[in-house]
CSV table of N, CA and C in Angstrom, one decimal:
chain,number,residue,atom,x,y,z
A,1,THR,N,-41.8,81.8,-37.0
A,1,THR,CA,-42.9,82.4,-37.8
A,1,THR,C,-43.3,81.5,-39.0
A,2,ARG,N,-44.4,81.7,-39.5
A,2,ARG,CA,-45.0,80.8,-40.6
A,2,ARG,C,-44.0,80.8,-41.8
A,3,GLY,N,-43.8,79.6,-42.3
A,3,GLY,CA,-43.0,79.5,-43.5
A,3,GLY,C,-41.5,79.4,-43.2
A,4,ASP,N,-41.0,79.6,-42.0
A,4,ASP,CA,-39.6,79.6,-41.7
A,4,ASP,C,-39.0,78.2,-41.8
A,5,ILE,N,-37.8,78.1,-42.3
A,5,ILE,CA,-37.1,76.9,-42.4
A,5,ILE,C,-35.8,77.1,-41.5
A,6,GLU,N,-35.5,76.1,-40.7
A,6,GLU,CA,-34.3,76.2,-39.9
A,6,GLU,C,-33.7,74.9,-39.7
A,7,THR,N,-32.4,74.9,-39.3
A,7,THR,CA,-31.7,73.6,-39.0
A,7,THR,C,-31.2,73.7,-37.6
A,8,VAL,N,-31.5,72.6,-36.9
A,8,VAL,CA,-31.1,72.5,-35.5
A,8,VAL,C,-30.5,71.1,-35.3
A,9,ASP,N,-29.3,71.0,-34.9
A,9,ASP,CA,-28.7,69.7,-34.6
A,9,ASP,C,-28.9,68.7,-35.8
A,10,ASN,N,-28.6,69.2,-37.0
A,10,ASN,CA,-28.6,68.4,-38.2
A,10,ASN,C,-30.0,67.9,-38.6
A,11,ILE,N,-31.0,68.6,-38.1
A,11,ILE,CA,-32.4,68.3,-38.5
A,11,ILE,C,-33.0,69.5,-39.1
A,12,LEU,N,-33.6,69.4,-40.3
A,12,LEU,CA,-34.2,70.5,-41.0
A,12,LEU,C,-35.7,70.5,-40.6
A,13,TYR,N,-36.1,71.7,-40.1
A,13,TYR,CA,-37.4,71.9,-39.6
A,13,TYR,C,-38.2,73.0,-40.5
A,14,TYR,N,-39.5,72.8,-40.6
A,14,TYR,CA,-40.3,73.7,-41.3
A,14,TYR,C,-41.4,74.2,-40.3
A,15,ASN,N,-41.6,75.5,-40.2
A,15,ASN,CA,-42.6,76.0,-39.3
A,15,ASN,C,-43.8,76.4,-40.2
A,16,SER,N,-44.8,75.5,-40.2
A,16,SER,CA,-46.0,75.7,-41.0
A,16,SER,C,-46.9,76.8,-40.4
A,17,ASP,N,-46.9,77.0,-39.1
A,17,ASP,CA,-47.5,78.1,-38.5
A,17,ASP,C,-47.0,78.2,-37.1
A,18,GLU,N,-47.6,79.1,-36.2
A,18,GLU,CA,-47.0,79.3,-34.9
A,18,GLU,C,-47.0,78.0,-34.0
A,19,ASN,N,-47.9,77.1,-34.3
A,19,ASN,CA,-48.0,75.9,-33.4
A,19,ASN,C,-47.6,74.6,-34.0
A,20,ASN,N,-47.1,74.7,-35.3
A,20,ASN,CA,-46.8,73.4,-36.0
A,20,ASN,C,-45.4,73.5,-36.5
A,21,LYS,N,-44.5,72.8,-35.9
A,21,LYS,CA,-43.1,72.7,-36.3
A,21,LYS,C,-42.9,71.3,-36.8
A,22,ILE,N,-42.5,71.1,-38.0
A,22,ILE,CA,-42.4,69.8,-38.6
A,22,ILE,C,-40.9,69.5,-38.8
A,23,ALA,N,-40.5,68.3,-38.3
A,23,ALA,CA,-39.1,67.8,-38.6
A,23,ALA,C,-39.2,67.2,-40.0
A,24,VAL,N,-38.4,67.8,-40.9
A,24,VAL,CA,-38.6,67.4,-42.3
A,24,VAL,C,-37.5,66.4,-42.7
A,25,ARG,N,-36.3,66.6,-42.3
A,25,ARG,CA,-35.2,65.7,-42.8
A,25,ARG,C,-34.0,65.8,-41.9
A,26,PHE,N,-33.5,64.6,-41.6
A,26,PHE,CA,-32.2,64.5,-40.8
A,26,PHE,C,-31.1,64.7,-41.9
A,27,LEU,N,-30.2,65.6,-41.7
A,27,LEU,CA,-29.3,66.0,-42.8
A,27,LEU,C,-28.0,65.1,-42.8
A,28,ASN,N,-27.8,64.3,-41.8
A,28,ASN,CA,-26.7,63.4,-41.8
A,28,ASN,C,-27.3,62.0,-42.3
A,29,THR,N,-27.3,61.8,-43.6
A,29,THR,CA,-27.9,60.6,-44.1
A,29,THR,C,-27.0,59.4,-44.3
A,30,THR,N,-25.9,59.5,-43.7
A,30,THR,CA,-25.0,58.3,-43.8
A,30,THR,C,-25.1,57.5,-42.6
A,31,ASN,N,-24.7,56.2,-42.7
A,31,ASN,CA,-24.8,55.3,-41.6
A,31,ASN,C,-23.6,55.5,-40.6
A,32,ASP,N,-22.7,56.4,-40.9
A,32,ASP,CA,-21.6,56.6,-40.0
A,32,ASP,C,-22.0,57.4,-38.7
A,33,PHE,N,-23.1,58.0,-38.7
A,33,PHE,CA,-23.6,58.7,-37.5
A,33,PHE,C,-24.0,57.7,-36.5
A,34,VAL,N,-23.5,57.8,-35.3
A,34,VAL,CA,-23.8,56.9,-34.2
A,34,VAL,C,-24.2,57.7,-33.0
A,35,GLY,N,-25.3,57.4,-32.5
A,35,GLY,CA,-25.7,58.2,-31.3
A,35,GLY,C,-27.2,58.5,-31.1
A,36,THR,N,-27.5,59.4,-30.3
A,36,THR,CA,-28.8,59.8,-30.0
A,36,THR,C,-29.2,61.0,-30.7
A,37,VAL,N,-30.4,61.0,-31.3
A,37,VAL,CA,-31.0,62.2,-31.9
A,37,VAL,C,-32.0,62.8,-31.0
A,38,ASN,N,-31.8,64.1,-30.7
A,38,ASN,CA,-32.8,64.8,-29.9
A,38,ASN,C,-33.6,65.8,-30.8
A,39,ILE,N,-34.8,65.5,-30.9
A,39,ILE,CA,-35.7,66.3,-31.7
A,39,ILE,C,-36.1,67.5,-30.9
A,40,ASP,N,-36.2,68.7,-31.5
A,40,ASP,CA,-36.5,69.9,-30.9
A,40,ASP,C,-37.9,69.7,-30.1
A,41,GLY,N,-37.9,70.2,-28.9
A,41,GLY,CA,-39.1,70.0,-28.0
A,41,GLY,C,-40.4,70.6,-28.6
A,42,SER,N,-40.3,71.6,-29.5
A,42,SER,CA,-41.5,72.2,-30.0
A,42,SER,C,-42.0,71.6,-31.3
A,43,THR,N,-41.4,70.5,-31.6
A,43,THR,CA,-41.8,69.7,-32.9
A,43,THR,C,-43.2,69.1,-32.7
A,44,SER,N,-44.1,69.3,-33.6
A,44,SER,CA,-45.4,68.8,-33.5
A,44,SER,C,-45.6,67.6,-34.4
A,45,VAL,N,-44.8,67.5,-35.4
A,45,VAL,CA,-44.9,66.4,-36.4
A,45,VAL,C,-43.5,66.0,-36.8
A,46,ILE,N,-43.3,64.7,-36.9
A,46,ILE,CA,-42.0,64.1,-37.5
A,46,ILE,C,-42.5,63.7,-38.9
A,47,GLY,N,-41.9,64.4,-39.9
A,47,GLY,CA,-42.4,64.2,-41.2
A,47,GLY,C,-42.1,62.9,-41.9
A,48,GLN,N,-42.8,62.6,-43.0
A,48,GLN,CA,-42.6,61.4,-43.7
A,48,GLN,C,-41.1,61.2,-44.1
A,49,TYR,N,-40.6,60.0,-43.9
A,49,TYR,CA,-39.2,59.6,-44.3
A,49,TYR,C,-38.1,60.5,-43.7
A,50,CYS,N,-38.4,61.2,-42.6
A,50,CYS,CA,-37.4,62.2,-42.1
A,50,CYS,C,-36.1,61.5,-41.7
A,51,PHE,N,-36.1,60.4,-41.1
A,51,PHE,CA,-34.9,59.7,-40.7
A,51,PHE,C,-34.6,58.4,-41.4
A,52,VAL,N,-35.2,58.2,-42.5
A,52,VAL,CA,-35.1,56.9,-43.3
A,52,VAL,C,-33.7,56.6,-43.6
A,53,ARG,N,-33.3,55.4,-43.4
A,53,ARG,CA,-31.9,54.8,-43.7
A,53,ARG,C,-30.8,55.7,-43.2
A,54,THR,N,-30.9,56.2,-42.0
A,54,THR,CA,-29.8,56.9,-41.4
A,54,THR,C,-29.2,55.9,-40.4
A,55,GLY,N,-28.2,56.4,-39.7
A,55,GLY,CA,-27.5,55.5,-38.7
A,55,GLY,C,-27.8,55.7,-37.3
A,56,ILE,N,-28.9,56.4,-36.9
A,56,ILE,CA,-29.1,56.7,-35.5
A,56,ILE,C,-29.4,55.5,-34.7
A,57,ARG,N,-29.0,55.5,-33.4
A,57,ARG,CA,-29.3,54.4,-32.5
A,57,ARG,C,-30.4,54.6,-31.5
A,58,GLU,N,-30.6,55.9,-31.2
A,58,GLU,CA,-31.6,56.2,-30.2
A,58,GLU,C,-32.2,57.5,-30.5
A,59,VAL,N,-33.6,57.6,-30.3
A,59,VAL,CA,-34.3,58.8,-30.6
A,59,VAL,C,-35.2,59.1,-29.4
A,60,ALA,N,-35.3,60.4,-29.1
A,60,ALA,CA,-36.2,60.9,-28.0
A,60,ALA,C,-37.3,61.7,-28.7
A,61,ILE,N,-38.5,61.2,-28.6
A,61,ILE,CA,-39.7,61.9,-29.2
A,61,ILE,C,-40.2,62.9,-28.2
A,62,PRO,N,-40.3,64.2,-28.5
A,62,PRO,CA,-40.7,65.2,-27.6
A,62,PRO,C,-42.2,65.1,-27.2
A,63,ALA,N,-42.6,65.5,-26.1
A,63,ALA,CA,-44.0,65.5,-25.6
A,63,ALA,C,-44.9,66.2,-26.5
A,64,ASN,N,-44.5,67.3,-27.2
A,64,ASN,CA,-45.3,68.1,-28.0
A,64,ASN,C,-45.7,67.4,-29.4
A,65,CYS,N,-44.9,66.4,-29.7
A,65,CYS,CA,-45.1,65.7,-31.0
A,65,CYS,C,-46.5,64.9,-31.0
A,66,LYS,N,-47.3,65.2,-32.0
A,66,LYS,CA,-48.6,64.6,-32.1
A,66,LYS,C,-48.7,63.5,-33.2
A,67,ALA,N,-47.8,63.5,-34.1
A,67,ALA,CA,-47.8,62.5,-35.2
A,67,ALA,C,-46.4,62.1,-35.7
A,68,ILE,N,-46.2,60.9,-35.9
A,68,ILE,CA,-45.0,60.4,-36.6
A,68,ILE,C,-45.4,59.9,-38.0
A,69,GLY,N,-44.9,60.6,-39.0
A,69,GLY,CA,-45.3,60.4,-40.4
A,69,GLY,C,-44.9,59.1,-40.9
A,70,SER,N,-45.5,58.7,-42.0
A,70,SER,CA,-45.3,57.5,-42.8
A,70,SER,C,-43.8,57.3,-43.1
A,71,GLY,N,-43.2,56.2,-42.7
A,71,GLY,CA,-41.9,55.9,-43.1
A,71,GLY,C,-40.8,56.7,-42.4
A,72,ALA,N,-41.2,57.5,-41.3
A,72,ALA,CA,-40.3,58.4,-40.7
A,72,ALA,C,-39.0,57.8,-40.2
A,73,PHE,N,-39.0,56.5,-39.8
A,73,PHE,CA,-37.8,55.8,-39.4
A,73,PHE,C,-37.6,54.5,-40.1
A,74,LEU,N,-38.2,54.4,-41.3
A,74,LEU,CA,-38.2,53.2,-42.1
A,74,LEU,C,-36.8,52.7,-42.4
A,75,SER,N,-36.6,51.4,-42.2
A,75,SER,CA,-35.4,50.7,-42.6
A,75,SER,C,-34.2,51.2,-41.8
A,76,LEU,N,-34.4,51.7,-40.6
A,76,LEU,CA,-33.3,52.2,-39.8
A,76,LEU,C,-32.8,51.0,-38.9
A,77,ALA,N,-32.0,50.2,-39.5
A,77,ALA,CA,-31.5,49.0,-38.9
A,77,ALA,C,-30.7,49.2,-37.7
A,78,THR,N,-30.1,50.4,-37.5
A,78,THR,CA,-29.3,50.7,-36.3
A,78,THR,C,-30.1,51.2,-35.1
A,79,LEU,N,-31.4,51.5,-35.3
A,79,LEU,CA,-32.2,52.1,-34.2
A,79,LEU,C,-32.5,51.0,-33.2
A,80,GLU,N,-32.1,51.3,-31.9
A,80,GLU,CA,-32.3,50.3,-30.8
A,80,GLU,C,-33.4,50.7,-29.8
A,81,THR,N,-33.5,52.1,-29.6
A,81,THR,CA,-34.4,52.6,-28.5
A,81,THR,C,-35.1,53.8,-29.0
A,82,VAL,N,-36.4,53.8,-28.7
A,82,VAL,CA,-37.3,55.0,-28.9
A,82,VAL,C,-37.8,55.4,-27.6
A,83,ASN,N,-37.6,56.6,-27.2
A,83,ASN,CA,-38.1,57.2,-25.9
A,83,ASN,C,-39.1,58.3,-26.1
A,84,PHE,N,-40.1,58.3,-25.3
A,84,PHE,CA,-41.2,59.3,-25.4
A,84,PHE,C,-41.1,60.1,-24.2
A,85,ASP,N,-41.1,61.5,-24.3
A,85,ASP,CA,-41.1,62.3,-23.1
A,85,ASP,C,-42.4,62.2,-22.3
A,86,GLU,N,-42.2,62.4,-21.1
A,86,GLU,CA,-43.4,62.4,-20.1
A,86,GLU,C,-44.4,63.4,-20.6
A,87,GLY,N,-45.7,63.0,-20.5
A,87,GLY,CA,-46.8,63.9,-21.0
A,87,GLY,C,-47.0,63.9,-22.5
A,88,SER,N,-46.5,62.8,-23.2
A,88,SER,CA,-46.6,62.7,-24.6
A,88,SER,C,-48.0,63.0,-25.2
A,89,LEU,N,-48.1,63.8,-26.2
A,89,LEU,CA,-49.3,64.2,-26.9
A,89,LEU,C,-49.5,63.3,-28.1
A,90,LEU,N,-48.6,62.4,-28.4
A,90,LEU,CA,-48.6,61.6,-29.6
A,90,LEU,C,-50.0,60.9,-29.8
A,91,GLU,N,-50.5,61.0,-31.0
A,91,GLU,CA,-51.8,60.4,-31.3
A,91,GLU,C,-51.7,59.4,-32.4
A,92,THR,N,-50.7,59.5,-33.4
A,92,THR,CA,-50.7,58.7,-34.5
A,92,THR,C,-49.3,58.2,-34.9
A,93,PHE,N,-49.2,56.9,-35.1
A,93,PHE,CA,-48.0,56.2,-35.7
A,93,PHE,C,-48.4,56.0,-37.1
A,94,GLY,N,-47.7,56.7,-38.0
A,94,GLY,CA,-48.0,56.6,-39.5
A,94,GLY,C,-47.6,55.2,-40.0
A,95,MET,N,-48.1,55.0,-41.2
A,95,MET,CA,-47.8,53.7,-41.9
A,95,MET,C,-46.2,53.6,-42.1
A,96,TYR,N,-45.8,52.4,-41.8
A,96,TYR,CA,-44.3,52.1,-42.0
A,96,TYR,C,-43.4,52.9,-41.2
A,97,CYS,N,-43.9,53.6,-40.1
A,97,CYS,CA,-43.0,54.6,-39.4
A,97,CYS,C,-41.8,54.0,-38.8
A,98,PHE,N,-41.9,52.7,-38.3
A,98,PHE,CA,-40.7,52.0,-37.7
A,98,PHE,C,-40.5,50.7,-38.4
A,99,ASP,N,-41.1,50.5,-39.6
A,99,ASP,CA,-41.0,49.3,-40.3
A,99,ASP,C,-39.5,48.9,-40.6
A,100,LYS,N,-39.1,47.7,-40.3
A,100,LYS,CA,-37.8,47.2,-40.6
A,100,LYS,C,-36.7,47.8,-39.8
A,101,CYS,N,-37.0,48.3,-38.6
A,101,CYS,CA,-36.0,48.7,-37.6
A,101,CYS,C,-35.7,47.5,-36.8
A,102,THR,N,-34.8,46.7,-37.4
A,102,THR,CA,-34.6,45.3,-36.9
A,102,THR,C,-33.8,45.2,-35.7
A,103,SER,N,-33.2,46.4,-35.2
A,103,SER,CA,-32.5,46.4,-33.9
A,103,SER,C,-33.3,47.0,-32.8
A,104,LEU,N,-34.5,47.4,-33.2
A,104,LEU,CA,-35.4,48.1,-32.2
A,104,LEU,C,-35.9,47.1,-31.2
A,105,THR,N,-35.5,47.2,-29.9
A,105,THR,CA,-35.9,46.3,-28.9
A,105,THR,C,-36.7,47.0,-27.8
A,106,LYS,N,-36.6,48.3,-27.7
A,106,LYS,CA,-37.2,49.0,-26.6
A,106,LYS,C,-38.0,50.2,-27.1
A,107,VAL,N,-39.3,50.2,-26.8
A,107,VAL,CA,-40.2,51.3,-27.1
A,107,VAL,C,-41.0,51.4,-25.9
A,108,ASP,N,-41.0,52.6,-25.2
A,108,ASP,CA,-41.7,52.8,-24.0
A,108,ASP,C,-43.1,53.4,-24.3
A,109,PHE,N,-44.0,52.5,-24.7
A,109,PHE,CA,-45.4,52.9,-25.1
A,109,PHE,C,-46.2,53.4,-23.9
A,110,ASP,N,-45.7,53.1,-22.6
A,110,ASP,CA,-46.5,53.5,-21.5
A,110,ASP,C,-46.8,55.0,-21.4
A,111,LYS,N,-45.9,55.8,-22.0
A,111,LYS,CA,-46.1,57.3,-22.0
A,111,LYS,C,-47.0,57.7,-23.2
A,112,CYS,N,-47.4,56.8,-24.0
A,112,CYS,CA,-48.2,57.2,-25.2
A,112,CYS,C,-49.7,56.9,-25.0
A,113,VAL,N,-50.2,57.5,-24.0
A,113,VAL,CA,-51.6,57.3,-23.6
A,113,VAL,C,-52.6,57.9,-24.5
A,114,ASN,N,-52.2,58.8,-25.4
A,114,ASN,CA,-53.1,59.6,-26.3
A,114,ASN,C,-53.2,59.0,-27.7
A,115,VAL,N,-52.4,57.9,-27.9
A,115,VAL,CA,-52.4,57.3,-29.2
A,115,VAL,C,-53.7,56.7,-29.6
A,116,THR,N,-54.2,57.2,-30.8
A,116,THR,CA,-55.5,56.7,-31.3
A,116,THR,C,-55.3,55.8,-32.5
A,117,THR,N,-54.1,55.8,-33.1
A,117,THR,CA,-53.9,55.1,-34.4
A,117,THR,C,-52.6,54.4,-34.5
A,118,PHE,N,-52.6,53.1,-34.7
A,118,PHE,CA,-51.4,52.4,-35.1
A,118,PHE,C,-51.7,51.9,-36.6
A,119,ASN,N,-51.1,52.6,-37.6
A,119,ASN,CA,-51.3,52.3,-39.0
A,119,ASN,C,-50.6,51.0,-39.4
A,120,ILE,N,-50.9,50.6,-40.6
A,120,ILE,CA,-50.4,49.4,-41.2
A,120,ILE,C,-48.8,49.4,-41.2
A,121,PHE,N,-48.3,48.3,-40.7
A,121,PHE,CA,-46.8,48.1,-40.7
A,121,PHE,C,-46.1,49.1,-39.9
A,122,SER,N,-46.7,49.8,-38.9
A,122,SER,CA,-46.0,50.9,-38.2
A,122,SER,C,-44.9,50.3,-37.3
A,123,PHE,N,-45.0,49.1,-36.8
A,123,PHE,CA,-43.9,48.5,-36.1
A,123,PHE,C,-43.6,47.1,-36.6
A,124,ARG,N,-43.7,46.9,-37.9
A,124,ARG,CA,-43.5,45.6,-38.5
A,124,ARG,C,-42.0,45.3,-38.5
A,125,ASP,N,-41.6,44.0,-38.3
A,125,ASP,CA,-40.3,43.5,-38.4
A,125,ASP,C,-39.3,44.3,-37.5
A,126,THR,N,-39.6,44.4,-36.2
A,126,THR,CA,-38.7,44.9,-35.2
A,126,THR,C,-38.5,43.8,-34.2
A,127,HIS,N,-37.8,44.1,-33.2
A,127,HIS,CA,-37.5,43.2,-32.1
A,127,HIS,C,-38.1,43.6,-30.8
A,128,ILE,N,-39.2,44.5,-30.8
A,128,ILE,CA,-39.8,44.9,-29.6
A,128,ILE,C,-40.4,43.7,-28.9
A,129,GLN,N,-40.4,43.7,-27.5
A,129,GLN,CA,-40.8,42.6,-26.7
A,129,GLN,C,-42.2,42.8,-26.1
A,130,SER,N,-42.7,44.0,-25.9
A,130,SER,CA,-44.0,44.2,-25.4
A,130,SER,C,-44.6,45.5,-25.9
A,131,VAL,N,-46.0,45.4,-26.0
A,131,VAL,CA,-46.7,46.6,-26.5
A,131,VAL,C,-47.9,46.7,-25.6
A,132,THR,N,-48.2,48.0,-25.2
A,132,THR,CA,-49.4,48.3,-24.4
A,132,THR,C,-50.3,49.2,-25.2
A,133,PHE,N,-51.5,48.9,-25.5
A,133,PHE,CA,-52.4,49.7,-26.2
A,133,PHE,C,-53.4,50.4,-25.2
A,134,HIS,N,-53.4,51.7,-25.1
A,134,HIS,CA,-54.2,52.4,-24.1
A,134,HIS,C,-55.6,52.7,-24.6
A,135,GLU,N,-56.4,53.3,-23.7
A,135,GLU,CA,-57.8,53.4,-23.8
A,135,GLU,C,-58.3,54.3,-25.0
A,136,LYS,N,-57.4,55.2,-25.5
A,136,LYS,CA,-57.8,56.1,-26.5
A,136,LYS,C,-57.6,55.5,-27.9
A,137,LEU,N,-57.0,54.3,-28.0
A,137,LEU,CA,-56.8,53.7,-29.2
A,137,LEU,C,-58.1,53.3,-29.9
A,138,SER,N,-58.2,53.8,-31.2
A,138,SER,CA,-59.5,53.5,-31.9
A,138,SER,C,-59.1,52.7,-33.2
A,139,VAL,N,-57.9,52.8,-33.7
A,139,VAL,CA,-57.5,52.1,-35.0
A,139,VAL,C,-56.2,51.4,-34.7
A,140,LEU,N,-56.3,50.0,-34.8
A,140,LEU,CA,-55.2,49.2,-34.8
A,140,LEU,C,-55.2,48.3,-36.0
A,141,ASP,N,-54.4,48.6,-37.0
A,141,ASP,CA,-54.3,47.7,-38.2
A,141,ASP,C,-53.8,46.4,-37.7
A,142,GLY,N,-54.4,45.3,-38.2
A,142,GLY,CA,-53.9,44.0,-37.9
A,142,GLY,C,-52.5,43.7,-38.3
A,143,ASN,N,-51.9,44.5,-39.2
A,143,ASN,CA,-50.6,44.3,-39.6
A,143,ASN,C,-49.6,45.2,-38.9
A,144,ALA,N,-50.0,46.0,-38.0
A,144,ALA,CA,-49.2,47.0,-37.4
A,144,ALA,C,-48.0,46.5,-36.7
A,145,ILE,N,-48.1,45.3,-36.1
A,145,ILE,CA,-46.9,44.7,-35.4
A,145,ILE,C,-46.6,43.3,-36.0
A,146,GLN,N,-46.8,43.2,-37.3
A,146,GLN,CA,-46.5,41.9,-38.0
A,146,GLN,C,-45.0,41.6,-38.0
A,147,TYR,N,-44.6,40.3,-38.0
A,147,TYR,CA,-43.3,39.8,-38.1
A,147,TYR,C,-42.4,40.3,-36.9
A,148,ASN,N,-43.0,40.2,-35.7
A,148,ASN,CA,-42.2,40.5,-34.5
A,148,ASN,C,-42.1,39.3,-33.7
A,149,SER,N,-41.1,38.4,-34.0
A,149,SER,CA,-41.0,37.1,-33.4
A,149,SER,C,-40.5,37.2,-31.9
A,150,TYR,N,-40.0,38.4,-31.5
A,150,TYR,CA,-39.5,38.6,-30.2
A,150,TYR,C,-40.7,39.1,-29.3
A,151,LEU,N,-41.8,39.5,-29.8
A,151,LEU,CA,-42.9,40.1,-29.1
A,151,LEU,C,-43.5,39.0,-28.2
A,152,LYS,N,-43.5,39.3,-26.8
A,152,LYS,CA,-44.0,38.3,-25.9
A,152,LYS,C,-45.2,38.8,-25.2
A,153,THR,N,-45.5,40.1,-25.1
A,153,THR,CA,-46.6,40.6,-24.3
A,153,THR,C,-47.3,41.7,-25.1
A,154,VAL,N,-48.6,41.5,-25.2
A,154,VAL,CA,-49.5,42.5,-25.8
A,154,VAL,C,-50.6,42.8,-24.8
A,155,ARG,N,-50.6,44.1,-24.3
A,155,ARG,CA,-51.6,44.5,-23.3
A,155,ARG,C,-52.6,45.4,-24.0
A,156,LEU,N,-53.9,45.0,-23.8
A,156,LEU,CA,-55.0,45.8,-24.4
A,156,LEU,C,-55.7,46.5,-23.2
A,157,ASN,N,-55.4,47.8,-23.0
A,157,ASN,CA,-56.1,48.6,-21.9
A,157,ASN,C,-57.2,49.4,-22.6
A,158,THR,N,-57.9,48.8,-23.5
A,158,THR,CA,-58.9,49.6,-24.3
A,158,THR,C,-60.0,48.7,-24.8
A,159,THR,N,-61.0,49.3,-25.3
A,159,THR,CA,-62.1,48.6,-26.0
A,159,THR,C,-62.3,49.2,-27.4
A,160,PHE,N,-62.1,48.3,-28.4
A,160,PHE,CA,-62.3,48.7,-29.8
A,160,PHE,C,-62.5,47.4,-30.6
A,161,GLU,N,-62.9,47.6,-31.8
A,161,GLU,CA,-63.1,46.4,-32.6
A,161,GLU,C,-61.8,46.1,-33.3
A,162,LEU,N,-61.5,44.8,-33.4
A,162,LEU,CA,-60.3,44.3,-34.0
A,162,LEU,C,-60.5,42.9,-34.6
A,163,GLU,N,-60.1,42.7,-35.8
A,163,GLU,CA,-60.2,41.4,-36.4
A,163,GLU,C,-59.0,40.6,-35.8
A,164,LEU,N,-59.4,39.8,-34.8
A,164,LEU,CA,-58.3,39.0,-34.2
A,164,LEU,C,-57.7,38.0,-35.1
A,165,ASP,N,-58.4,37.5,-36.1
A,165,ASP,CA,-57.7,36.5,-37.0
A,165,ASP,C,-56.5,37.2,-37.7
A,166,SER,N,-56.6,38.4,-38.1
A,166,SER,CA,-55.5,39.0,-38.8
A,166,SER,C,-54.4,39.3,-37.8
A,167,LEU,N,-54.7,39.7,-36.6
A,167,LEU,CA,-53.6,40.0,-35.6
A,167,LEU,C,-53.0,38.7,-35.1
A,168,LEU,N,-53.8,37.8,-34.7
A,168,LEU,CA,-53.3,36.5,-34.1
A,168,LEU,C,-52.5,35.7,-35.1
A,169,SER,N,-52.8,35.8,-36.4
A,169,SER,CA,-52.1,35.0,-37.4
A,169,SER,C,-50.6,35.2,-37.3
A,170,TYR,N,-50.2,36.4,-36.8
A,170,TYR,CA,-48.8,36.7,-36.8
A,170,TYR,C,-48.1,36.2,-35.5
A,171,PHE,N,-48.9,35.7,-34.6
A,171,PHE,CA,-48.3,35.2,-33.3
A,171,PHE,C,-48.4,33.7,-33.2
A,172,LEU,N,-49.2,33.1,-34.0
A,172,LEU,CA,-49.4,31.6,-33.9
A,172,LEU,C,-48.6,30.9,-34.9
C-alpha cells in the first residue's frame, strides 16, 4: 500500500503507490558481500545511489523496472554482470548509473528494447565489449559510454540525431 516501507533480501523498498515500488538502498554497504543481488520483481524504479560502493558482483534487473536512477550502481568496482529479465520495460539509464563499474564486462542490452534514454556517463569507465541501441532510443548523450577501451561493437538499430564528433572522440 501507499507509503509502506519494507526490507526484502537486504534491500529497502518504498511503495509510493500501488504500481510504483522503489528500491531505495541496499542495506549491506560493505564490500564483504559477494554474490548476486535479486531485486524484487515488482520494483519499478531502482533509486538514486541505491547500490553505490557496495560489493555485489551480479545483479538481475526485473522486467517491471522502468528506470535506473542516477548513480544507482556508481563506483561498484566488483560488479561484473548485469542481467535484464525477458520482457524488460526499462526506459531510462540515469546519469552515472553504472559509472566506474570497472569490472563490468557483460550487460545484455538485447532485452532492453524499450530504452529511450542513455544519460551522461551512464556506462562510463566500464569494461563492456558491445552495446546495441534499439529503435526506441531518442536520447544518447555523447558521453554515455566514455572511457570504455574494451568496447569493440556499437550497434545502432535506431534513427536519431547524435553528435558523432562527441561520441567518436572516445573511440579514436
